[in-house]
CSV table of C-alpha atoms in Angstrom, one decimal:
chain,number,residue,atom,x,y,z
A,21,MET,CA,23.6,-4.8,-13.3
A,22,GLY,CA,22.0,-7.3,-15.7
A,23,VAL,CA,17.5,-6.9,-16.3
A,24,ARG,CA,16.4,-10.0,-18.0
A,25,LYS,CA,14.2,-9.8,-21.0
A,26,GLY,CA,10.6,-10.6,-20.9
A,27,ASN,CA,7.0,-9.1,-20.1
A,28,GLY,CA,7.4,-6.0,-17.6
A,29,SER,CA,6.7,-8.1,-15.0
A,30,GLU,CA,9.0,-10.2,-14.9
A,31,SER,CA,11.5,-6.5,-15.6
A,32,PHE,CA,9.9,-5.5,-12.7
A,33,VAL,CA,10.3,-7.8,-10.8
A,34,THR,CA,14.3,-8.2,-11.3
A,35,LEU,CA,15.0,-4.3,-10.3
A,36,ALA,CA,12.6,-4.2,-7.4
A,37,SER,CA,15.1,-7.5,-6.4
A,38,GLU,CA,17.8,-5.6,-7.5
A,39,ARG,CA,16.4,-2.3,-5.1
A,40,GLY,CA,17.7,-3.3,-1.3
A,41,ARG,CA,21.2,-4.6,-2.4
A,42,VAL,CA,21.3,-1.1,-4.8
A,43,HIS,CA,20.6,1.0,-1.7
A,44,LYS,CA,22.5,-0.2,0.7
A,45,ARG,CA,25.5,0.0,-1.5
A,46,THR,CA,24.8,3.6,-2.2
A,47,LEU,CA,24.7,4.1,1.0
A,48,THR,CA,28.1,3.4,1.7
A,49,VAL,CA,29.6,4.9,-0.6
A,50,VAL,CA,28.3,7.8,-0.2
A,51,ILE,CA,28.6,8.1,3.6
A,52,VAL,CA,31.8,7.9,2.4
A,53,SER,CA,32.0,11.1,0.4
A,54,GLN,CA,30.0,12.4,2.7
A,55,ILE,CA,32.7,12.4,5.4
A,56,LEU,CA,35.8,13.5,3.0
A,57,GLY,CA,33.0,16.0,1.8
A,58,GLY,CA,32.6,17.3,5.3
A,59,THR,CA,36.2,18.4,5.5
A,60,GLY,CA,36.4,20.0,2.6
A,61,LEU,CA,33.0,21.8,3.6
A,62,ALA,CA,34.5,23.0,7.4
A,63,ALA,CA,37.3,25.7,5.7
A,64,GLY,CA,35.2,27.9,4.7
A,65,VAL,CA,33.2,27.6,7.3
A,66,SER,CA,35.5,28.2,10.0
A,67,VAL,CA,38.0,31.1,8.1
A,68,GLY,CA,36.9,32.1,5.4
A,69,ALA,CA,35.3,35.3,6.9
A,70,LEU,CA,37.8,35.7,8.6
A,71,LEU,CA,40.8,35.2,5.3
A,72,ALA,CA,38.1,37.7,3.7
A,73,GLU,CA,38.6,40.7,6.5
A,74,ASP,CA,42.0,40.8,6.4
A,75,MET,CA,42.4,41.0,2.7
A,76,LEU,CA,39.6,43.0,2.8
A,77,GLY,CA,40.7,45.4,5.7
A,78,SER,CA,36.8,45.4,6.0
A,79,GLU,CA,34.6,43.4,8.7
A,80,GLY,CA,31.7,44.7,6.8
A,81,LEU,CA,32.3,43.1,3.8
A,82,ALA,CA,33.8,39.5,6.3
A,83,GLY,CA,30.9,38.1,5.0
A,84,LEU,CA,31.4,38.2,1.4
A,85,PRO,CA,33.1,34.2,1.0
A,86,THR,CA,29.8,32.9,2.4
A,87,GLY,CA,28.0,35.6,0.1
A,88,LEU,CA,30.0,34.1,-2.4
A,89,PHE,CA,30.8,30.1,-2.4
A,90,THR,CA,26.9,29.8,-1.2
A,91,LEU,CA,26.7,31.7,-4.7
A,92,GLY,CA,28.7,29.2,-6.4
A,93,SER,CA,26.5,26.9,-4.7
A,94,ALA,CA,23.3,28.1,-6.6
A,95,LEU,CA,24.9,27.4,-9.7
A,96,ALA,CA,26.5,24.2,-8.6
A,97,ALA,CA,22.8,23.0,-7.5
A,98,TYR,CA,21.1,24.2,-11.2
A,99,LEU,CA,23.7,21.9,-13.0
A,100,ILE,CA,23.7,19.3,-11.0
A,101,GLY,CA,20.1,18.7,-10.8
A,102,ARG,CA,20.0,19.1,-14.6
A,103,SER,CA,22.6,16.8,-15.6
A,104,THR,CA,21.4,14.1,-12.9
A,105,GLN,CA,18.0,14.5,-14.2
A,106,ARG,CA,19.9,13.1,-17.4
A,107,PHE,CA,22.5,10.9,-16.5
A,108,GLY,CA,21.8,10.5,-13.1
A,109,ARG,CA,23.7,11.2,-9.5
A,110,ARG,CA,27.3,9.8,-9.9
A,111,VAL,CA,28.2,11.8,-13.0
A,112,GLY,CA,27.1,15.5,-11.3
A,113,LEU,CA,27.5,14.9,-7.1
A,114,ALA,CA,31.1,13.5,-8.7
A,115,PHE,CA,32.0,17.1,-10.8
A,116,GLY,CA,30.6,18.7,-8.2
A,117,PHE,CA,33.2,17.8,-5.4
A,118,ILE,CA,36.3,17.3,-7.6
A,119,ALA,CA,35.1,21.9,-8.7
A,120,GLY,CA,35.1,22.0,-5.0
A,121,GLY,CA,38.2,20.9,-5.2
A,122,LEU,CA,39.7,23.2,-7.7
A,123,GLY,CA,37.7,25.9,-6.2
A,124,ALA,CA,39.6,25.5,-2.9
A,125,LEU,CA,43.5,25.3,-3.6
A,126,GLY,CA,42.6,28.9,-5.7
A,127,VAL,CA,41.9,30.4,-2.5
A,128,VAL,CA,46.0,29.3,-1.6
A,129,VAL,CA,47.0,30.3,-5.0
A,130,ALA,CA,44.7,33.6,-4.0
A,131,ALA,CA,45.5,34.0,-0.2
A,132,VAL,CA,49.4,33.4,-1.5
A,133,ILE,CA,49.6,36.1,-4.0
A,134,ASP,CA,47.3,38.7,-2.4
A,135,SER,CA,44.8,38.9,-4.9
A,136,ILE,CA,40.7,39.9,-4.2
A,137,PRO,CA,39.9,39.3,-8.1
A,138,LEU,CA,40.7,36.1,-7.9
A,139,LEU,CA,39.7,34.7,-4.0
A,140,PHE,CA,36.3,35.6,-5.3
A,141,LEU,CA,36.4,33.6,-8.3
A,142,SER,CA,38.1,31.1,-6.4
A,143,LEU,CA,35.2,30.9,-3.9
A,144,LEU,CA,31.7,30.9,-6.1
A,145,ILE,CA,33.8,27.7,-8.3
A,146,TYR,CA,34.2,26.2,-4.3
A,147,GLY,CA,30.6,26.6,-3.7
A,148,ALA,CA,30.2,23.9,-5.9
A,149,GLY,CA,31.4,21.5,-2.8
A,150,THR,CA,28.8,22.7,-1.3
A,151,ALA,CA,25.7,22.2,-3.4
A,152,THR,CA,27.7,18.5,-3.6
A,153,ASN,CA,27.5,18.0,0.1
A,154,LEU,CA,24.2,18.5,0.5
A,155,GLN,CA,23.1,16.7,-3.1
A,156,ALA,CA,24.4,14.0,-1.9
A,157,ARG,CA,21.6,13.3,0.6
A,158,TYR,CA,19.2,12.4,-1.8
A,159,ALA,CA,21.0,10.0,-3.5
A,160,GLY,CA,20.4,8.5,0.6
A,161,SER,CA,16.5,8.2,-0.5
A,162,ASP,CA,16.5,8.0,-3.7
A,163,LEU,CA,15.7,4.2,-3.5
A,164,ALA,CA,14.3,4.2,0.0
A,165,LEU,CA,10.8,3.3,0.3
A,166,PRO,CA,8.6,6.0,1.8
A,167,HIS,CA,8.4,4.9,5.5
A,168,ARG,CA,12.2,4.8,4.8
A,169,ARG,CA,12.8,8.0,3.4
A,170,GLY,CA,13.8,10.2,6.4
A,171,PHE,CA,15.9,7.3,7.6
A,172,GLY,CA,17.8,7.4,4.1
A,173,THR,CA,18.0,11.4,3.9
A,174,SER,CA,19.9,11.0,7.7
A,175,MET,CA,22.6,8.5,7.0
A,176,ALA,CA,23.5,10.7,3.6
A,177,MET,CA,23.9,13.6,5.9
A,178,VAL,CA,25.3,11.6,9.4
A,179,ALA,CA,28.0,11.0,7.3
A,180,THR,CA,29.2,14.4,7.4
A,181,THR,CA,29.7,14.9,10.8
A,182,LEU,CA,33.6,12.8,11.0
A,183,GLY,CA,35.0,15.8,8.7
A,184,ALA,CA,32.8,18.7,9.4
A,185,VAL,CA,33.9,18.1,12.6
A,186,VAL,CA,37.9,17.1,12.2
A,187,GLY,CA,37.6,19.7,9.7
A,188,PRO,CA,36.8,23.5,12.5
A,189,ASN,CA,39.7,21.7,15.0
A,190,LEU,CA,42.7,21.5,12.7
A,191,ILE,CA,42.6,25.1,11.5
A,192,GLU,CA,45.7,25.3,14.5
A,193,PRO,CA,48.0,22.6,12.4
A,194,LEU,CA,47.1,23.5,9.5
A,195,GLY,CA,47.9,27.0,10.2
A,196,GLU,CA,51.3,25.7,11.1
A,197,LEU,CA,51.7,23.3,8.3
A,198,ALA,CA,50.9,26.4,6.0
A,199,ALA,CA,52.9,29.0,7.7
A,200,ALA,CA,55.5,26.1,7.2
A,201,VAL,CA,55.2,26.3,2.9
A,202,GLY,CA,54.9,29.6,2.6
A,203,VAL,CA,51.3,30.2,2.9
A,204,PRO,CA,48.7,32.5,4.6
A,205,VAL,CA,47.4,31.1,7.8
A,206,LEU,CA,44.1,31.3,7.7
A,207,ALA,CA,44.2,29.5,3.7
A,208,GLY,CA,45.5,25.9,5.8
A,209,PRO,CA,41.8,25.0,5.9
A,210,PHE,CA,41.6,25.4,2.4
A,211,MET,CA,44.3,23.3,1.3
A,212,LEU,CA,42.5,20.1,3.4
A,213,ALA,CA,39.9,21.0,1.5
A,214,ALA,CA,40.5,21.1,-2.4
A,215,VAL,CA,42.2,17.3,-1.3
A,216,ALA,CA,39.2,16.1,0.5
A,217,TYR,CA,36.7,17.7,-1.4
A,218,GLY,CA,39.0,15.6,-4.9
A,219,ALA,CA,39.0,12.5,-3.4
A,220,ALA,CA,35.2,12.5,-2.0
A,221,GLY,CA,34.6,13.5,-6.1
A,222,ILE,CA,36.1,10.3,-6.8
A,223,VAL,CA,34.9,7.8,-4.5
A,224,LEU,CA,31.4,8.2,-6.4
A,225,PHE,CA,32.9,8.6,-9.8
A,226,ILE,CA,33.8,5.1,-9.4
A,227,PHE,CA,31.2,3.1,-7.3
A,228,LEU,CA,28.7,4.9,-7.4
A,229,ARG,CA,27.3,1.9,-9.4
A,230,PRO,CA,24.3,1.4,-10.2
A,231,ASP,CA,23.6,4.8,-10.1
A,232,PRO,CA,20.1,4.9,-7.8
A,233,TYR,CA,18.4,7.6,-9.3
A,234,LEU,CA,18.4,5.5,-12.7
A,235,LEU,CA,17.7,2.9,-11.3
A,236,ALA,CA,14.6,4.2,-9.1
A,237,LYS,CA,13.2,6.0,-13.1
A,238,ARG,CA,13.3,2.2,-14.3
A,239,LEU,CA,11.6,1.2,-11.2
A,240,ALA,CA,9.3,3.9,-11.4
A,241,ALA,CA,8.6,3.4,-16.0
A,242,ALA,CA,8.5,-0.8,-14.9
A,243,SER,CA,5.8,-0.5,-12.0
A,244,ALA,CA,4.0,2.2,-14.8
A,245,ASP,CA,4.0,-0.5,-17.5
A,246,ASN,CA,2.3,-3.1,-14.7
A,247,ASP,CA,-0.3,-1.0,-14.4
A,248,PRO,CA,-2.6,-0.1,-17.5
A,249,SER,CA,-4.8,2.5,-15.4
A,250,THR,CA,-1.7,4.6,-14.9
A,251,ALA,CA,0.9,3.7,-18.1
A,252,HIS,CA,-0.9,5.8,-20.8
A,253,THR,CA,-0.1,9.2,-18.4
A,254,SER,CA,2.5,8.4,-17.1
A,255,ARG,CA,4.4,8.2,-20.5
A,256,LEU,CA,3.3,10.8,-21.7
A,257,THR,CA,3.0,13.3,-19.1
A,258,ILE,CA,5.3,14.3,-15.9
A,259,PRO,CA,3.3,14.9,-13.2
A,260,ARG,CA,2.9,18.5,-11.1
A,261,VAL,CA,4.6,18.5,-7.3
A,262,GLY,CA,1.9,18.6,-4.8
A,263,ILE,CA,1.9,21.1,-2.1
A,264,SER,CA,4.5,20.1,0.2
A,265,ALA,CA,7.5,20.4,-1.6
A,266,TYR,CA,6.6,24.2,-1.7
A,267,VAL,CA,6.5,23.8,2.2
A,268,GLY,CA,9.5,22.0,2.7
A,269,ALA,CA,11.4,24.3,-0.1
A,270,THR,CA,10.1,27.4,2.4
A,271,VAL,CA,11.5,25.1,5.7
A,272,MET,CA,14.6,24.7,3.8
A,273,VAL,CA,14.9,28.5,2.2
A,274,LEU,CA,14.4,29.9,6.3
A,275,THR,CA,16.7,27.5,8.1
A,276,GLN,CA,19.1,28.5,5.4
A,277,ILE,CA,18.7,32.7,6.3
A,278,VAL,CA,19.1,32.0,10.1
A,279,MET,CA,21.3,29.4,9.9
A,280,VAL,CA,23.8,31.3,7.6
A,281,ALA,CA,23.5,34.8,9.1
A,282,ILE,CA,24.3,34.0,12.7
A,283,MET,CA,26.7,31.1,12.6
A,284,THR,CA,28.4,33.9,9.2
A,285,MET,CA,29.3,36.0,12.0
A,286,THR,CA,30.4,34.1,15.0
A,287,PRO,CA,34.0,34.4,14.1
A,288,ILE,CA,34.2,37.9,13.8
A,289,HIS,CA,32.6,38.3,16.9
A,290,MET,CA,34.8,35.9,19.0
A,291,ARG,CA,37.7,37.2,17.2
A,292,ALA,CA,35.9,41.0,19.0
A,293,HIS,CA,36.2,39.0,22.0
A,294,HIS,CA,39.9,38.0,22.1
A,295,HIS,CA,39.3,34.6,21.2
A,296,GLY,CA,41.6,33.1,19.7
A,297,ILE,CA,41.5,30.7,16.3
A,298,ALA,CA,42.5,27.8,17.9
A,299,ALA,CA,38.3,29.2,20.3
A,300,VAL,CA,37.1,30.3,16.9
A,301,GLY,CA,37.5,25.9,15.6
A,302,LEU,CA,36.3,24.5,18.6
A,303,VAL,CA,32.8,26.2,18.4
A,304,ILE,CA,32.6,26.3,14.2
A,305,GLY,CA,33.0,22.9,15.2
A,306,PHE,CA,30.6,21.9,17.1
A,307,HIS,CA,28.5,23.4,15.3
A,308,ILE,CA,29.0,21.4,12.3
A,309,GLY,CA,28.9,18.5,14.2
A,310,ALA,CA,25.1,19.6,15.7
A,311,MET,CA,24.2,19.9,12.3
A,312,TRP,CA,25.1,16.6,11.1
A,313,LEU,CA,24.5,14.4,14.2
A,314,PRO,CA,21.4,14.7,14.8
A,315,SER,CA,20.4,13.0,12.0
A,316,LEU,CA,20.2,9.4,12.1
A,317,ILE,CA,18.0,10.3,15.3
A,318,THR,CA,16.4,12.8,13.0
A,319,GLY,CA,15.9,11.3,10.1
A,320,VAL,CA,13.7,8.4,12.8
A,321,LEU,CA,11.7,11.0,14.1
A,322,VAL,CA,11.0,12.5,10.8
A,323,ASP,CA,9.6,8.9,9.6
A,324,LYS,CA,8.0,8.3,13.0
A,325,LEU,CA,6.0,11.3,14.2
A,326,GLY,CA,5.7,13.4,10.6
A,327,ARG,CA,7.3,16.3,8.7
A,328,THR,CA,5.9,18.6,10.7
A,329,PRO,CA,6.7,18.1,14.6
A,330,LEU,CA,9.8,18.4,13.0
A,331,VAL,CA,9.1,22.0,11.3
A,332,VAL,CA,7.2,22.5,14.1
A,333,ALA,CA,10.8,21.5,16.6
A,334,SER,CA,12.4,23.8,14.0
A,335,GLY,CA,11.5,26.9,14.2
A,336,VAL,CA,11.7,26.9,17.4
A,337,THR,CA,14.8,25.7,18.2
A,338,LEU,CA,16.2,28.3,16.2
A,339,LEU,CA,14.1,31.0,18.0
A,340,THR,CA,15.9,29.6,20.7
A,341,ALA,CA,19.4,30.0,19.6
A,342,GLY,CA,19.2,33.0,17.9
A,343,VAL,CA,18.0,34.4,22.1
A,344,VAL,CA,21.5,33.0,23.6
A,345,ALA,CA,23.5,34.2,20.7
A,346,ALA,CA,21.7,37.8,21.6
A,347,THR,CA,22.2,37.5,25.8
A,348,ALA,CA,25.7,35.4,25.6
A,349,PRO,CA,28.5,37.3,27.0
A,350,GLY,CA,31.0,38.1,24.2
A,351,ASP,CA,33.7,36.0,26.5
A,352,SER,CA,32.0,33.6,27.6
A,353,LEU,CA,32.8,30.4,25.4
A,354,GLY,CA,30.2,28.0,26.7
A,355,MET,CA,27.1,30.0,26.3
A,356,LEU,CA,28.7,30.6,22.5
A,357,ILE,CA,28.9,27.0,21.9
A,358,LEU,CA,25.4,26.9,23.3
A,359,ALA,CA,24.0,28.9,20.6
A,360,LEU,CA,25.8,27.9,17.8
A,361,VAL,CA,24.6,23.9,18.6
A,362,LEU,CA,21.3,24.6,18.5
A,363,LEU,CA,21.8,26.7,15.8
A,364,GLY,CA,23.5,23.7,14.2
A,365,ILE,CA,20.4,21.7,15.4
A,366,GLY,CA,17.3,23.9,14.4
A,367,TRP,CA,18.5,23.8,11.1
A,368,ASN,CA,19.2,19.7,11.1
A,369,PHE,CA,15.7,19.6,11.7
A,370,GLY,CA,14.3,22.3,9.5
A,371,LEU,CA,16.4,20.2,6.4
A,372,ILE,CA,15.7,16.6,6.8
A,373,SER,CA,11.9,17.0,7.2
A,374,GLY,CA,11.9,20.2,4.8
A,375,THR,CA,13.6,17.1,2.3
A,376,ALA,CA,11.6,14.6,3.2
A,377,LEU,CA,8.5,16.8,2.3
A,378,VAL,CA,9.8,17.3,-1.5
A,379,VAL,CA,10.2,13.5,-2.0
A,380,ASP,CA,7.1,12.5,-0.6
A,381,ALA,CA,5.5,15.4,-3.1
A,382,THR,CA,7.6,14.3,-6.5
A,383,VAL,CA,8.4,11.5,-8.4
A,384,PRO,CA,11.3,10.0,-10.2
A,385,ALA,CA,10.2,11.6,-13.2
A,386,ASN,CA,9.9,15.5,-11.6
A,387,ARG,CA,12.8,14.0,-9.0
A,388,ALA,CA,15.9,15.8,-9.3
A,389,ARG,CA,14.7,18.5,-11.3
A,390,THR,CA,13.2,19.7,-8.6
A,391,GLN,CA,15.8,19.4,-5.9
A,392,GLY,CA,17.7,21.2,-8.1
A,393,THR,CA,15.4,24.1,-8.4
A,394,ILE,CA,14.8,24.3,-4.4
A,395,ASP,CA,18.9,23.3,-3.5
A,396,VAL,CA,19.6,26.6,-5.8
A,397,LEU,CA,16.8,28.7,-3.9
A,398,ILE,CA,18.9,27.2,-0.4
A,399,ALA,CA,22.5,28.5,-1.8
A,400,LEU,CA,20.8,31.8,-2.6
A,401,SER,CA,18.7,32.0,0.6
A,402,GLY,CA,22.4,31.7,1.8
A,403,ALA,CA,24.1,33.9,-0.1
A,404,GLY,CA,22.2,36.8,0.8
A,405,GLY,CA,21.9,35.7,4.5
A,406,GLY,CA,25.6,35.8,3.8
A,407,ALA,CA,26.4,38.7,2.3
A,408,MET,CA,23.4,40.9,4.9
A,409,SER,CA,25.1,39.0,7.3
A,410,GLY,CA,28.4,41.4,7.4
A,411,VAL,CA,26.4,44.5,6.8
A,412,VAL,CA,23.4,43.8,10.1
A,413,MET,CA,26.9,43.7,12.0
A,414,ALA,CA,28.9,46.6,10.9
A,415,GLY,CA,25.8,48.8,11.0
A,416,ALA,CA,23.8,47.2,14.5
A,417,SER,CA,26.0,45.1,16.6
A,418,TYR,CA,26.2,40.7,16.7
A,419,GLN,CA,23.3,41.1,19.2
A,420,VAL,CA,19.8,42.3,16.6
A,421,LEU,CA,21.6,40.0,14.0
A,422,ALA,CA,21.0,37.0,16.1
A,423,LEU,CA,18.2,37.9,17.2
A,424,GLY,CA,16.5,39.1,14.4
A,425,GLY,CA,17.4,35.8,13.4
A,426,GLY,CA,15.6,34.0,15.9
A,427,ILE,CA,12.8,35.7,15.3
A,428,LEU,CA,13.2,34.6,11.3
A,429,SER,CA,12.7,31.4,12.3
A,430,LEU,CA,8.9,31.6,13.2
A,431,VAL,CA,8.4,33.0,9.9
A,432,LEU,CA,8.2,28.7,9.7
A,433,ILE,CA,4.9,28.5,11.8
A,434,PRO,CA,2.3,30.5,9.7
A,435,VAL,CA,4.1,28.4,6.1
A,436,LEU,CA,2.2,24.8,7.4
A,437,LEU,CA,-1.2,27.1,8.3
A,438,TRP,CA,-1.3,27.8,5.3
A,439,ALA,CA,-0.7,24.5,3.6
A,440,ARG,CA,-2.4,23.1,6.1
A,441,ARG,CA,-6.0,25.0,4.8
A,442,ARG,CA,-4.6,24.6,1.3
A,443,SER,CA,-5.0,21.1,1.2
A,444,THR,CA,-7.9,20.7,2.8
A,445,PRO,CA,-11.1,19.8,1.0
């Protein structure tokens, strides 16, 4: 992108005129990559726990795959945040997806040769795709105007829906394809993930130009040059993040723990009640659709109604999901679908409202680093929730796990009260 030489005003006007065009192009590229990324994401969610149970021979360790790939996503989130701060969104997001594809390929090889160490290592690397899928939502808000940040985030997320819903419903045919080529049935979805993640990375690397984050930084710098009262301080100091960033982080961490814990053990619970793999794929497909599809509406609600009402809605919806999952008969496919749909919607409310809170409280100079750090916390909380979910279910029951997760989500409300008290002069 060419920028005219001259005084600061001319540079700022030129950059500002490019903002809308680049934002539209960014959303288009991110949408394509997120469709592919959603397909790759669905593999680990759908059959990761079942594959681990088969290879490890223990229900108590079935939550380990979710713990491992979310732990890997924590490391990836940190690296992507740091690389974005220096090099922009394109490099970090592209290589994050490619790494996730290599991890998925490693899972397939581990299943074929029955290697537990390779399975663990590959799941860690596969987590890079999960982290990248989440980090891409920030690309949708880099160039969005303040009153459109919820919409920008939601557009990046809603695109994940197509791939994420289609992926679980391909479990059975992918299993048949895997068996036909000598690969264990449950490794079939990871074959698709390897291709999908790799393709998403290539799309971003080639087409995410100009880089939205780098342009946002240049806009902020040009704006500061036009304002003599702030130019000096903005050049010498990086502003501290606002209190709403901590609130947003807490919201996203809590919703991640609750969602991952219940979601991870649902396929195990279903198989114990004699549901087939196609039914598992159907339930998880509805769940992932509910995680991503409401994003377009959620983004508008966050912008129109504000962040706080959607945070409260997240806590209430997650509580309802936990109660429905805990009280649903094990053989009731409809009730399990309802519980997992509510679980996905509650997570969606929390993630988009939390993301908007973080963007509101940051500036381009500190945004990418802050976002990366928060996504590390989200990934670590997901790792803990996934790993502990198997232990809780083995030691107690799925019902205790679901109800406990729902009650935990209510912590969101005192967090909001604390933030309001802190922000009151």
